[in-house]
mmCIF file with all atom_site columns, C-alpha atoms in Angstrom:
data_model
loop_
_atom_site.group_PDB
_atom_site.id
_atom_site.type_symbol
_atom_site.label_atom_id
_atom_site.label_alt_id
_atom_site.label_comp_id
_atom_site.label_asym_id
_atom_site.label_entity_id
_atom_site.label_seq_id
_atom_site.pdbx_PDB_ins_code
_atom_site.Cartn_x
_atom_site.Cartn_y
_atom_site.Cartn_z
_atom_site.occupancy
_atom_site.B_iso_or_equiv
_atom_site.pdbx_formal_charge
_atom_site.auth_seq_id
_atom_site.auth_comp_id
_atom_site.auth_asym_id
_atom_site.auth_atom_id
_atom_site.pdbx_PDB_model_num
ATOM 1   C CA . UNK A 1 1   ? 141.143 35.320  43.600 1.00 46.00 ? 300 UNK A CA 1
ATOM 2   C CA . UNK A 1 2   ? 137.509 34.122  43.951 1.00 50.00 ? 301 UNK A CA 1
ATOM 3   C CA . UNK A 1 3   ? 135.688 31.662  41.821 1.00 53.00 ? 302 UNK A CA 1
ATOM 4   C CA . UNK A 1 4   ? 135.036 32.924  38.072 1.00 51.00 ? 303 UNK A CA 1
ATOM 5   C CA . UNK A 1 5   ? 131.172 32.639  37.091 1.00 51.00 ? 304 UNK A CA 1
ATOM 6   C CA . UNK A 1 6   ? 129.828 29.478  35.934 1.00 49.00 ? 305 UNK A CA 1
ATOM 7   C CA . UNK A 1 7   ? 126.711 28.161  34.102 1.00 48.00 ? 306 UNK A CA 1
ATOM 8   C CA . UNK A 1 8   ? 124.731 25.012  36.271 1.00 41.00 ? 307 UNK A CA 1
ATOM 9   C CA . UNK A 1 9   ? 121.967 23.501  34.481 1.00 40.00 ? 308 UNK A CA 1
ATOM 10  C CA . UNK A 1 10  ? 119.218 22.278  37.096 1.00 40.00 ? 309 UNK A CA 1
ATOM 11  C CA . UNK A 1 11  ? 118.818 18.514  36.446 1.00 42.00 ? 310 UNK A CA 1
ATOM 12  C CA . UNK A 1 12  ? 115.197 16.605  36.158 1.00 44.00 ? 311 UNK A CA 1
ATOM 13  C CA . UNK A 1 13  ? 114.674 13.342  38.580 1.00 46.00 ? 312 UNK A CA 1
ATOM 14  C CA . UNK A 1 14  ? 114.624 10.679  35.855 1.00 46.00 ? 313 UNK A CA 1
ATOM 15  C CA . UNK A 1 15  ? 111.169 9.431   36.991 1.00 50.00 ? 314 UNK A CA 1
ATOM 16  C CA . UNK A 1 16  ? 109.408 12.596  36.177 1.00 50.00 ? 315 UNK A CA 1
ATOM 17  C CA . UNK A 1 17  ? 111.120 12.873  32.762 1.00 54.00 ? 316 UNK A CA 1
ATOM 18  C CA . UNK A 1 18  ? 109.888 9.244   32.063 1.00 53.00 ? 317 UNK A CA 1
ATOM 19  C CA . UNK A 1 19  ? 106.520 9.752   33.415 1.00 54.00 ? 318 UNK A CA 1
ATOM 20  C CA . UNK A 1 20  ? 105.866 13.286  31.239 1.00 55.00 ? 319 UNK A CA 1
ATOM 21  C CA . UNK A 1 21  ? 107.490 11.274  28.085 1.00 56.00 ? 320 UNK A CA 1
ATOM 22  C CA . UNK A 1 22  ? 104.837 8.888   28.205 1.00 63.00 ? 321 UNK A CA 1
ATOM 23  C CA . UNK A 1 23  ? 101.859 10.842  28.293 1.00 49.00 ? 322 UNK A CA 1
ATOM 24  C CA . UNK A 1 24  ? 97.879  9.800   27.218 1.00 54.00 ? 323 UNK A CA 1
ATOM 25  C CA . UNK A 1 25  ? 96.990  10.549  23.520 1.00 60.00 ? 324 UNK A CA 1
ATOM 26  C CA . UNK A 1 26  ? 95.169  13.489  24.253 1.00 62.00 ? 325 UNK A CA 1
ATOM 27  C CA . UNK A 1 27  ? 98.400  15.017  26.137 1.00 59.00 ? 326 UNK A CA 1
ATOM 28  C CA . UNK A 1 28  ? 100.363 17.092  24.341 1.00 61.00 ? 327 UNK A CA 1
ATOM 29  C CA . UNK A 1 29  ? 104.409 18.044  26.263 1.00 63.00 ? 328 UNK A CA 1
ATOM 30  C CA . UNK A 1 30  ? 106.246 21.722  25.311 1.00 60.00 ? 329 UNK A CA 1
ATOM 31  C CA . UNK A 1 31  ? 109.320 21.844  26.740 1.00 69.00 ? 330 UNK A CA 1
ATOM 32  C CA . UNK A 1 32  ? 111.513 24.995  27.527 1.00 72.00 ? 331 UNK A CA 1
ATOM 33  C CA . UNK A 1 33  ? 114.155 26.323  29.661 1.00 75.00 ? 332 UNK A CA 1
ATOM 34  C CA . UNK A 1 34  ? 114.366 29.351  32.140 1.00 76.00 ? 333 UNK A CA 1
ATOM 35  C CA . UNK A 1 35  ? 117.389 31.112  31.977 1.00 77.00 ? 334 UNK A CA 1
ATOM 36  C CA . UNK A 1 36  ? 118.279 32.981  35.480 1.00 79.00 ? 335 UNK A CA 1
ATOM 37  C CA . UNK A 1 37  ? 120.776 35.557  35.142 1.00 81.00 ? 336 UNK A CA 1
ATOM 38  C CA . UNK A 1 38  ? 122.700 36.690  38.791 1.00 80.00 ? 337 UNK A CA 1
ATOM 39  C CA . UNK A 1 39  ? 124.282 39.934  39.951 1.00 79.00 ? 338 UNK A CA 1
ATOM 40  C CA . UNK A 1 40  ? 127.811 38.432  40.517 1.00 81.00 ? 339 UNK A CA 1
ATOM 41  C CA . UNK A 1 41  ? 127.520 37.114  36.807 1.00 78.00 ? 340 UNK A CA 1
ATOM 42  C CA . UNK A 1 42  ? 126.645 33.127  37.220 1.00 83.00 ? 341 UNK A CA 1
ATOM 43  C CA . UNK A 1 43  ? 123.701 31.682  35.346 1.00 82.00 ? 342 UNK A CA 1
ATOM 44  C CA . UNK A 1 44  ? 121.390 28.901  35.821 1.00 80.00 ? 343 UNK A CA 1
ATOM 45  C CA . UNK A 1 45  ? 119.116 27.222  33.734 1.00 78.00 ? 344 UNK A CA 1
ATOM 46  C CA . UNK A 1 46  ? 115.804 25.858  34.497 1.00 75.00 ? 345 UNK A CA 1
ATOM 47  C CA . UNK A 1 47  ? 114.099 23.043  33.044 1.00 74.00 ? 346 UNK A CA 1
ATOM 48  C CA . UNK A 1 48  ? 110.186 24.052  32.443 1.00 70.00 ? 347 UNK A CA 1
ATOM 49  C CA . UNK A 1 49  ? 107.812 21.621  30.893 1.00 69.00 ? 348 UNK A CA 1
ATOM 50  C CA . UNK A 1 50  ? 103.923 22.306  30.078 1.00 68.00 ? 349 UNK A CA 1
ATOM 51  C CA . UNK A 1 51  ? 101.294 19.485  29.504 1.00 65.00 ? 350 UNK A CA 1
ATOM 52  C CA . UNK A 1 52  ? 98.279  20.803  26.773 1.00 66.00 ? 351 UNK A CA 1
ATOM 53  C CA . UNK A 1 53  ? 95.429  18.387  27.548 1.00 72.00 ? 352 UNK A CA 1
ATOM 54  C CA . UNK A 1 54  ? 93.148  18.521  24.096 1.00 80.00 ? 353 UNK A CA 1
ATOM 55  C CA . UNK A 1 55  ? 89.577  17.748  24.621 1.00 86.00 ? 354 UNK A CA 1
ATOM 56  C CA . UNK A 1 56  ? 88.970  13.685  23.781 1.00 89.00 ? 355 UNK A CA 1
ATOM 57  C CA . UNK A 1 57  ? 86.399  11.124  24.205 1.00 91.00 ? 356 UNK A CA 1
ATOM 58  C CA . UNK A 1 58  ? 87.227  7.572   25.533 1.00 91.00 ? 357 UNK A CA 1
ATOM 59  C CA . UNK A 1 59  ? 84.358  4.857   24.740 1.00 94.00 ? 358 UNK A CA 1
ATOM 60  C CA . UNK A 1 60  ? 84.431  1.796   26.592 1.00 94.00 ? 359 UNK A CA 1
ATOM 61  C CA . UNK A 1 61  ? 84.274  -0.183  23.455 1.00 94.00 ? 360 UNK A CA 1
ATOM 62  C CA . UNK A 1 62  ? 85.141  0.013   19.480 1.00 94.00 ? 361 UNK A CA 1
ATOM 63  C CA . UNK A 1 63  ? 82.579  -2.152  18.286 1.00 94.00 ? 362 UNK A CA 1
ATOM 64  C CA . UNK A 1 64  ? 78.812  -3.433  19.420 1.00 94.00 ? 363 UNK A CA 1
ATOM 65  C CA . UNK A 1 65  ? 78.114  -6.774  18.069 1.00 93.00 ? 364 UNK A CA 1
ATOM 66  C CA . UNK A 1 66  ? 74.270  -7.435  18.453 1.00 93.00 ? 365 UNK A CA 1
ATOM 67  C CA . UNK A 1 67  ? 73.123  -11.432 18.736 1.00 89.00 ? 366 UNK A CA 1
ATOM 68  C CA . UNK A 1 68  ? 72.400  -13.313 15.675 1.00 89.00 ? 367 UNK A CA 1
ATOM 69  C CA . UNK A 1 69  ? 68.331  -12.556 15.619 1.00 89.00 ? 368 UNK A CA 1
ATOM 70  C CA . UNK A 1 70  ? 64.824  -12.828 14.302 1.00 90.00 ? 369 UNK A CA 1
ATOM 71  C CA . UNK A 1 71  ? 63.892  -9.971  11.963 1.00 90.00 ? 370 UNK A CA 1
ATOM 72  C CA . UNK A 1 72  ? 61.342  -9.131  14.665 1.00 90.00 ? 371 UNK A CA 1
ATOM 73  C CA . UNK A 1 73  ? 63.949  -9.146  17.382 1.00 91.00 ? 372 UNK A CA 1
ATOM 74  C CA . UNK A 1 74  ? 64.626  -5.525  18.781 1.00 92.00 ? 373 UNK A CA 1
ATOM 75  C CA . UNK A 1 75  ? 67.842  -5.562  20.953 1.00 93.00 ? 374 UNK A CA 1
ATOM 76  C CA . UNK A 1 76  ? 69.680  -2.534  23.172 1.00 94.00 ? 375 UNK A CA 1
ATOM 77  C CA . UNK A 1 77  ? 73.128  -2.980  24.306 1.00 94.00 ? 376 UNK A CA 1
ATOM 78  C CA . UNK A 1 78  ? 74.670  -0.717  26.854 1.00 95.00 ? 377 UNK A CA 1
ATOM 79  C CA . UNK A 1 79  ? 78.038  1.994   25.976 1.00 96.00 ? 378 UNK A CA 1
ATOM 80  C CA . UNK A 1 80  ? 79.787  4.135   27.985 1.00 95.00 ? 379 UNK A CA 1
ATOM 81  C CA . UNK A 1 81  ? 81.161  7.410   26.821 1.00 95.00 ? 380 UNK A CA 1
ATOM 82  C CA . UNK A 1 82  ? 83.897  9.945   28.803 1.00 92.00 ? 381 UNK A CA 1
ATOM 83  C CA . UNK A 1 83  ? 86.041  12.631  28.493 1.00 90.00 ? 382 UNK A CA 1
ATOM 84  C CA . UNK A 1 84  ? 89.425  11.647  29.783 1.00 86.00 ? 383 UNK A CA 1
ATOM 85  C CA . UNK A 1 85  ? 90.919  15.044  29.445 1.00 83.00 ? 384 UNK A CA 1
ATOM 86  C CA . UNK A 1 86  ? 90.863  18.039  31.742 1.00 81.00 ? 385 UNK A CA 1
ATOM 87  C CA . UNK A 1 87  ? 89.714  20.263  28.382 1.00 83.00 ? 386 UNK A CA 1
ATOM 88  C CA . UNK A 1 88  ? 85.594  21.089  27.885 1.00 88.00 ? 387 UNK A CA 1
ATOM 89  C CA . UNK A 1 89  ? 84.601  18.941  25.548 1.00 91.00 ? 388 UNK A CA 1
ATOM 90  C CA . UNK A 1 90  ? 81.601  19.474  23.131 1.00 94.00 ? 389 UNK A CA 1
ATOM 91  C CA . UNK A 1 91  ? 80.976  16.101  20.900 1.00 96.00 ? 390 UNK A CA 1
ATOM 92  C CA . UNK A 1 92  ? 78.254  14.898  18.418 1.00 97.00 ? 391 UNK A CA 1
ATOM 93  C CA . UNK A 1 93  ? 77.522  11.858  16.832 1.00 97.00 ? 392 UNK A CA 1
ATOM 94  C CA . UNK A 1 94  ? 77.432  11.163  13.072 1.00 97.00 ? 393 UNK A CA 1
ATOM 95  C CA . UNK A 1 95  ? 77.489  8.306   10.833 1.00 97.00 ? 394 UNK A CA 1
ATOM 96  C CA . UNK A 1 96  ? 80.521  7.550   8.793  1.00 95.00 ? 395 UNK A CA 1
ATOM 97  C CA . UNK A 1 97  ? 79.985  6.136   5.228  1.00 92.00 ? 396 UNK A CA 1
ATOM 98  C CA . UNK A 1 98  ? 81.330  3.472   4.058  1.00 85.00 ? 397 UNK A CA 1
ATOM 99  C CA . UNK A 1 99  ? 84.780  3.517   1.984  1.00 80.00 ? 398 UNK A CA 1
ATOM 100 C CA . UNK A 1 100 ? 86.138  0.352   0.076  1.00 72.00 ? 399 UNK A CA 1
ATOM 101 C CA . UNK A 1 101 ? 90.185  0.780   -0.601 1.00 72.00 ? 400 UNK A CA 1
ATOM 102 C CA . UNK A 1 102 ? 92.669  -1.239  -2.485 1.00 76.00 ? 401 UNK A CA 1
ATOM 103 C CA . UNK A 1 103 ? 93.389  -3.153  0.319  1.00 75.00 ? 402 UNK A CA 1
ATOM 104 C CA . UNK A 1 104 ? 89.692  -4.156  0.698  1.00 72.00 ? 403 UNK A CA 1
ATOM 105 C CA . UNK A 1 105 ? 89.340  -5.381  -2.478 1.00 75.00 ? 404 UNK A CA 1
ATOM 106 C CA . UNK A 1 106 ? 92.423  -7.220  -2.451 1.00 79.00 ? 405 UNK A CA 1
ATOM 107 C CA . UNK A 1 107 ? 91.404  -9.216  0.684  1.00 77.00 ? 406 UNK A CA 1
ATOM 108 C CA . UNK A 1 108 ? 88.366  -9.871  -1.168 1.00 75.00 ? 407 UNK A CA 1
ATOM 109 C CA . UNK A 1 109 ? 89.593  -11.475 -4.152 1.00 80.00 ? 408 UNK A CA 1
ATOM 110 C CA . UNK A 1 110 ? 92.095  -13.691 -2.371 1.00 82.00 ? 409 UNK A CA 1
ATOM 111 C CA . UNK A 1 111 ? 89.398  -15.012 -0.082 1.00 75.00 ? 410 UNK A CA 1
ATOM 112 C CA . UNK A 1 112 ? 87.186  -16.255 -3.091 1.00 77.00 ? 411 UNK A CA 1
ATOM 113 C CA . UNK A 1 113 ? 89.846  -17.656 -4.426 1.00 81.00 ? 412 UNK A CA 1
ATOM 114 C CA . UNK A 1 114 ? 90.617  -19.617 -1.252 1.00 82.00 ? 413 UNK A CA 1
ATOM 115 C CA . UNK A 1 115 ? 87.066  -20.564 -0.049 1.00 79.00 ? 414 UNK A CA 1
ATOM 116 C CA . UNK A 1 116 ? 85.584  -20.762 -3.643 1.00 78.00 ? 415 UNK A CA 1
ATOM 117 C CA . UNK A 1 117 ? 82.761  -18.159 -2.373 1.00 72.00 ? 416 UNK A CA 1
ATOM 118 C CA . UNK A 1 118 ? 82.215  -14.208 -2.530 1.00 68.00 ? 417 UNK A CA 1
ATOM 119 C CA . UNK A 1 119 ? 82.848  -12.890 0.793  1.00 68.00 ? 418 UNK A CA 1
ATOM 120 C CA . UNK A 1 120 ? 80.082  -11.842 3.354  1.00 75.00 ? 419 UNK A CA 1
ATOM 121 C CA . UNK A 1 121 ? 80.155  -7.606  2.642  1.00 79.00 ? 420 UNK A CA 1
ATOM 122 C CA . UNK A 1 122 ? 78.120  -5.886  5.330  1.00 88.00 ? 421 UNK A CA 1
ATOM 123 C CA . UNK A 1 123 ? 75.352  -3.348  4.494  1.00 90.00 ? 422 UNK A CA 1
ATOM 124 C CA . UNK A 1 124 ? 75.542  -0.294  5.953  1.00 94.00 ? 423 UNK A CA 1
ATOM 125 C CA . UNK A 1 125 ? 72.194  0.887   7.221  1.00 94.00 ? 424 UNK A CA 1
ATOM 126 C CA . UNK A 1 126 ? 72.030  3.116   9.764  1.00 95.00 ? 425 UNK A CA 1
ATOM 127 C CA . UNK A 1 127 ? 68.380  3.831   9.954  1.00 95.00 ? 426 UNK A CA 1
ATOM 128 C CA . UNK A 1 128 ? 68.341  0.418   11.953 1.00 95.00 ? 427 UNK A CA 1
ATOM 129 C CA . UNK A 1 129 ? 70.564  1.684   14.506 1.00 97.00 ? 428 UNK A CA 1
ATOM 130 C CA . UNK A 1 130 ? 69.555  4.399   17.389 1.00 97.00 ? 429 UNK A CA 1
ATOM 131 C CA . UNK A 1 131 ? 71.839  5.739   19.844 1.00 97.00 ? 430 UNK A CA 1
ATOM 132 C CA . UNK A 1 132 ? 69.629  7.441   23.269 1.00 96.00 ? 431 UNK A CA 1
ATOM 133 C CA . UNK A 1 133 ? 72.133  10.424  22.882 1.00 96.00 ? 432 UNK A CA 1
ATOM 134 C CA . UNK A 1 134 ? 73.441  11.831  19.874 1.00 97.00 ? 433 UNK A CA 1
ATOM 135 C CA . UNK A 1 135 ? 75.385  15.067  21.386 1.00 96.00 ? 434 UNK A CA 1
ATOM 136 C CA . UNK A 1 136 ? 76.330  16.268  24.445 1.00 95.00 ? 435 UNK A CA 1
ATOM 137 C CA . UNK A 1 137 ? 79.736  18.346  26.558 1.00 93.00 ? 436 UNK A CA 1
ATOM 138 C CA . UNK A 1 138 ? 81.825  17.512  29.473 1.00 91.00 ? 437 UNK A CA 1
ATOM 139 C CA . UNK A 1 139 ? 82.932  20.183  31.601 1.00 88.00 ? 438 UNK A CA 1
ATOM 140 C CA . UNK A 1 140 ? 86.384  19.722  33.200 1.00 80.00 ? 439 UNK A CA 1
ATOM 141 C CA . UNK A 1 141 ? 86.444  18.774  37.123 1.00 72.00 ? 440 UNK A CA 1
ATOM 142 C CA . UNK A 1 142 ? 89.651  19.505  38.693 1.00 73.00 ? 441 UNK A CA 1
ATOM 143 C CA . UNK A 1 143 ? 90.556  16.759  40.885 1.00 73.00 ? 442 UNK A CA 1
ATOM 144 C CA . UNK A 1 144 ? 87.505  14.846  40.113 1.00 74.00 ? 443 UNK A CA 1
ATOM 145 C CA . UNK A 1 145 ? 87.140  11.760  38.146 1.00 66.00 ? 444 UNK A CA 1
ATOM 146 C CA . UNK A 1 146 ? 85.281  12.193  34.971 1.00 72.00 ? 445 UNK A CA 1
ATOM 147 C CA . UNK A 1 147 ? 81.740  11.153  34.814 1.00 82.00 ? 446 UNK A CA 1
ATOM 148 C CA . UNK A 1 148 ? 80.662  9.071   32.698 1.00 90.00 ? 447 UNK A CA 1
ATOM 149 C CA . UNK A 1 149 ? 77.529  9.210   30.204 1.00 94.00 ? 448 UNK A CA 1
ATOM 150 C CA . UNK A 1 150 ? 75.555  5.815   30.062 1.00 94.00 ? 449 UNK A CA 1
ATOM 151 C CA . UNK A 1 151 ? 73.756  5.166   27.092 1.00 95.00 ? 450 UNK A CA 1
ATOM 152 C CA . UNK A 1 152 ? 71.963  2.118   25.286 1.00 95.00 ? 451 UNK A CA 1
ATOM 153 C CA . UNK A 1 153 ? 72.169  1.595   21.373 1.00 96.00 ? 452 UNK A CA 1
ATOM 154 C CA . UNK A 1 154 ? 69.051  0.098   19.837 1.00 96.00 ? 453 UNK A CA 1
ATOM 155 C CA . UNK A 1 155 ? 68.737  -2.349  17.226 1.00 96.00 ? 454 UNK A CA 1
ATOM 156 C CA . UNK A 1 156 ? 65.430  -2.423  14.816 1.00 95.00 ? 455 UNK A CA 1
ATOM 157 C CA . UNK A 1 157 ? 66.150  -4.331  11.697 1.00 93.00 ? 456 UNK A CA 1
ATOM 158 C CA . UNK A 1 158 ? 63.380  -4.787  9.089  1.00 91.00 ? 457 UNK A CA 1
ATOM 159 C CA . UNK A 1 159 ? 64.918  -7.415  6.781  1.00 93.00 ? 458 UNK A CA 1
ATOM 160 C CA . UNK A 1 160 ? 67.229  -9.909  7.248  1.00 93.00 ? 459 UNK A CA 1
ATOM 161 C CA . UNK A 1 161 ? 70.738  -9.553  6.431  1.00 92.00 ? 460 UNK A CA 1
ATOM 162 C CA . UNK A 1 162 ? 74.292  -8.764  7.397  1.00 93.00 ? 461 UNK A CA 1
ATOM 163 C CA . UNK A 1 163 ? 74.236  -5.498  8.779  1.00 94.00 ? 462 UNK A CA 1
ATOM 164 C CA . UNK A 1 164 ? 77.853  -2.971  9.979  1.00 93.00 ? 463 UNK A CA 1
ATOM 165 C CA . UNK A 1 165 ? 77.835  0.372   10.273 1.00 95.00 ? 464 UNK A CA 1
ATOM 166 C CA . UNK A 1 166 ? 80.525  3.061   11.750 1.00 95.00 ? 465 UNK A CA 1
ATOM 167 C CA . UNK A 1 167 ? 80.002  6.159   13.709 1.00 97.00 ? 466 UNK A CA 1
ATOM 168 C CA . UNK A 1 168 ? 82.066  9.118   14.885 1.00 97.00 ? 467 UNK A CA 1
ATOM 169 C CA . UNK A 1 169 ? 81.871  10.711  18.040 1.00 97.00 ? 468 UNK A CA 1
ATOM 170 C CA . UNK A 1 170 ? 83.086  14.198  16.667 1.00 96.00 ? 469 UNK A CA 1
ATOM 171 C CA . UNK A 1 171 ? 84.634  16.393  19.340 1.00 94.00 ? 470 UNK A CA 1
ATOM 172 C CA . UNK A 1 172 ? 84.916  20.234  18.733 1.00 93.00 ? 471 UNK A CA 1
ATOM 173 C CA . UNK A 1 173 ? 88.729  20.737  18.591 1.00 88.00 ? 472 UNK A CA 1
ATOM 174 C CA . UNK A 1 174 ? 89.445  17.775  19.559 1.00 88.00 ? 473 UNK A CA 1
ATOM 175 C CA . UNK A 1 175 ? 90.250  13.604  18.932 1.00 88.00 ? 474 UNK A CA 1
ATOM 176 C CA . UNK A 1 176 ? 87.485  12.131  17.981 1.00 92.00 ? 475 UNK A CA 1
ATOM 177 C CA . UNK A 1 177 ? 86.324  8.579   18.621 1.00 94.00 ? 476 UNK A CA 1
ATOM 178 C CA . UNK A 1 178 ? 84.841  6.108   16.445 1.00 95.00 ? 477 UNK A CA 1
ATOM 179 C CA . UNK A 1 179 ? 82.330  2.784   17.126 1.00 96.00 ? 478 UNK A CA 1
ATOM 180 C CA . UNK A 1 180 ? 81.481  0.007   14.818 1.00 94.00 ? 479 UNK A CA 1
ATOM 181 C CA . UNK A 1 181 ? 77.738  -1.555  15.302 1.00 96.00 ? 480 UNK A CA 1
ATOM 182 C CA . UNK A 1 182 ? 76.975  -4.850  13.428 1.00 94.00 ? 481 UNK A CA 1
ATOM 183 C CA . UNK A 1 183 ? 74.311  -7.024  13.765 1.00 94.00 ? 482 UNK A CA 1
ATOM 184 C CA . UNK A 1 184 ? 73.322  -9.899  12.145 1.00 93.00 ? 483 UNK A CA 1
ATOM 185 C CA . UNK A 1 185 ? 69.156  -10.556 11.113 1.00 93.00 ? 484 UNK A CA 1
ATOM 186 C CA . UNK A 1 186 ? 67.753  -13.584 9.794  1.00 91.00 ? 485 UNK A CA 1
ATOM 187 C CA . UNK A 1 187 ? 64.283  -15.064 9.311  1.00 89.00 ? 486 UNK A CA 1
ATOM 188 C CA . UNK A 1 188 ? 65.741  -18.182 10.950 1.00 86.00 ? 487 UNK A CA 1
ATOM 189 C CA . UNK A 1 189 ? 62.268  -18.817 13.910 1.00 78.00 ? 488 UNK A CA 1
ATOM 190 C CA . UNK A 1 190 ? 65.235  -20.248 16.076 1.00 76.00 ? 489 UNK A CA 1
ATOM 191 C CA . UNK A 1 191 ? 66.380  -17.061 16.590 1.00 70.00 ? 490 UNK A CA 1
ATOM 192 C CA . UNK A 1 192 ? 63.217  -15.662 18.057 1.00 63.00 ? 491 UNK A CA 1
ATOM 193 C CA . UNK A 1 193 ? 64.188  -17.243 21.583 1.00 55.00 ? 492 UNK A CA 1
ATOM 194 C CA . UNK A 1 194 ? 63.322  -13.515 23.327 1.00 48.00 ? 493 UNK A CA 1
ATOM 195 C CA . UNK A 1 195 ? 62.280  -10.034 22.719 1.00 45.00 ? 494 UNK A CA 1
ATOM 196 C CA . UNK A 1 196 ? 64.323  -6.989  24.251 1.00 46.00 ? 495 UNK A CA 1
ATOM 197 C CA . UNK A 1 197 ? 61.389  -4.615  24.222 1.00 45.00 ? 496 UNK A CA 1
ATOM 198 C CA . UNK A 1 198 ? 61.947  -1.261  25.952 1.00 46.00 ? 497 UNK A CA 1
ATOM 199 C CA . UNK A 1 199 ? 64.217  -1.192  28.735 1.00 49.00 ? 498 UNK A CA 1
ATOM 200 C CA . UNK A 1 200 ? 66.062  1.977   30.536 1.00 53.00 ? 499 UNK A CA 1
ATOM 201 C CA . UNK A 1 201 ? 69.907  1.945   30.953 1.00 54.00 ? 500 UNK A CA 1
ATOM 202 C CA . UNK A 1 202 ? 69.358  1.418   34.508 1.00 55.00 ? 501 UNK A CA 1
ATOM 203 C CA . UNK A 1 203 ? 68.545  -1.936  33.840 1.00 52.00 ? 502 UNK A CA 1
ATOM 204 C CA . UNK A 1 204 ? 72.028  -2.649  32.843 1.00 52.00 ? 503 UNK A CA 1
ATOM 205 C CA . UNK A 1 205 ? 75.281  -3.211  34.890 1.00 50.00 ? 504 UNK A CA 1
ATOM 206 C CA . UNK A 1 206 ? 78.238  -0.872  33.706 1.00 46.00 ? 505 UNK A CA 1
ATOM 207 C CA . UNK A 1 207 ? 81.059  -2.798  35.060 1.00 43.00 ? 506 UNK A CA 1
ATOM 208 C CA . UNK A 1 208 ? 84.749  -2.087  34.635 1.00 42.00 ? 507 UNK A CA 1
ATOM 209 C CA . UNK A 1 209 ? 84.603  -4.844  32.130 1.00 37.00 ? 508 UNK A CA 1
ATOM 210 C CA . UNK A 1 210 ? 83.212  -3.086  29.523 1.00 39.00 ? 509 UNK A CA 1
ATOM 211 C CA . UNK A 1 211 ? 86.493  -0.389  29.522 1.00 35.00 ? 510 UNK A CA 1
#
């Protein structure tokens, strides 16, 4: 007699079940199977696997860390912001207050206790800070690579102090992305070496550096 029916199960190189495994942040994997039913009764099944790409922001840094300047001193330093996802991505910025925990406090307490001193707390002001572009959307470009949106953040302090503050790039749907700006001001006439008056982002070099 001939060969009863079987059941084969179509097999997956190794490589491309590693490489969809490890997928960005903003990749999400759904896997499934296809089941093929034939006329002389054998089946197959078929591997399928779908990547969901959620709309993201990359930044090509965390944190902005001003110089150590003269009250007077205004300073801009460059950031880069891009979608790395092949989603349309609509994003705004907004400031995040601050939020002490446990933890915080904690830390706090056992550094007096080792250095003698208070801690240096931050103030969070961010009336001193001024990002050029505050919201903005990324439409996906098949095959392209994403282009990216050069900004400068500005720096206007009017006292002197210790100054941190956190934003949120919120993205509609999306993961959002988050920057920390500090800067500290002092009436120190050292620290009046130069003024950074008004200058245009083209006068800065976006270099791979920065991601």
């Amino acid at each position: 007699g001939g060969d009863s029916p079987r059941e084969s199960v179509v097999s997956v190189e190794p490589d491309l079940d590693e490489e969809l495994t490890e997928l960005p942040d903003h990749q999400e994997l759904h896997r499934g199977a296809l089941h093929v039913s034939f006329g002389n009764g054998a089946q197959q099944q078929l591997p399928l696997y779908g990547v969901v790409h959620q709309a993201a922001l990359s930044l090509s840094t965390k944190r902005l860390t001003f110089a150590r300047k003269h009250v007077s001193v205004v300073q801009q330093l460059p950031l880069e912001v891009w979608s790395p996802s092949r989603a349309p991505v609509r994003w705004r910025l907004e400031h995040i207050l601050p939020a002490r925990t446990a933890a915080d406090e904690l830390r706090d307490r056992t550094s007096t206790r080792i250095t003698g001193k208070p801690p240096r707390v931050p103030r969070d002001e961010p009336s001193i800070f001024e990002f050029a572009t505050t919201s903005g959307s990324f439409e996906p470009a098949p095959g392209v690579t994403p282009k990216r949106l050069q900004m400068l953040v500005r720096c206007a302090p009017t006292e002197p102090g210790f100054y941190r503050s956190r934003y949120r790039f919120v993205v509609e749907k999306g993961r959002h992305a988050e920057i920390d700006v500090e800067v500290e001001v002092t009436l120190n006439e050292e620290d009046d070496q130069y003024h950074i008056t008004e200058r245009a982002v083209e006068d800065f070099v976006f270099t791979e550096s920065l991601l």
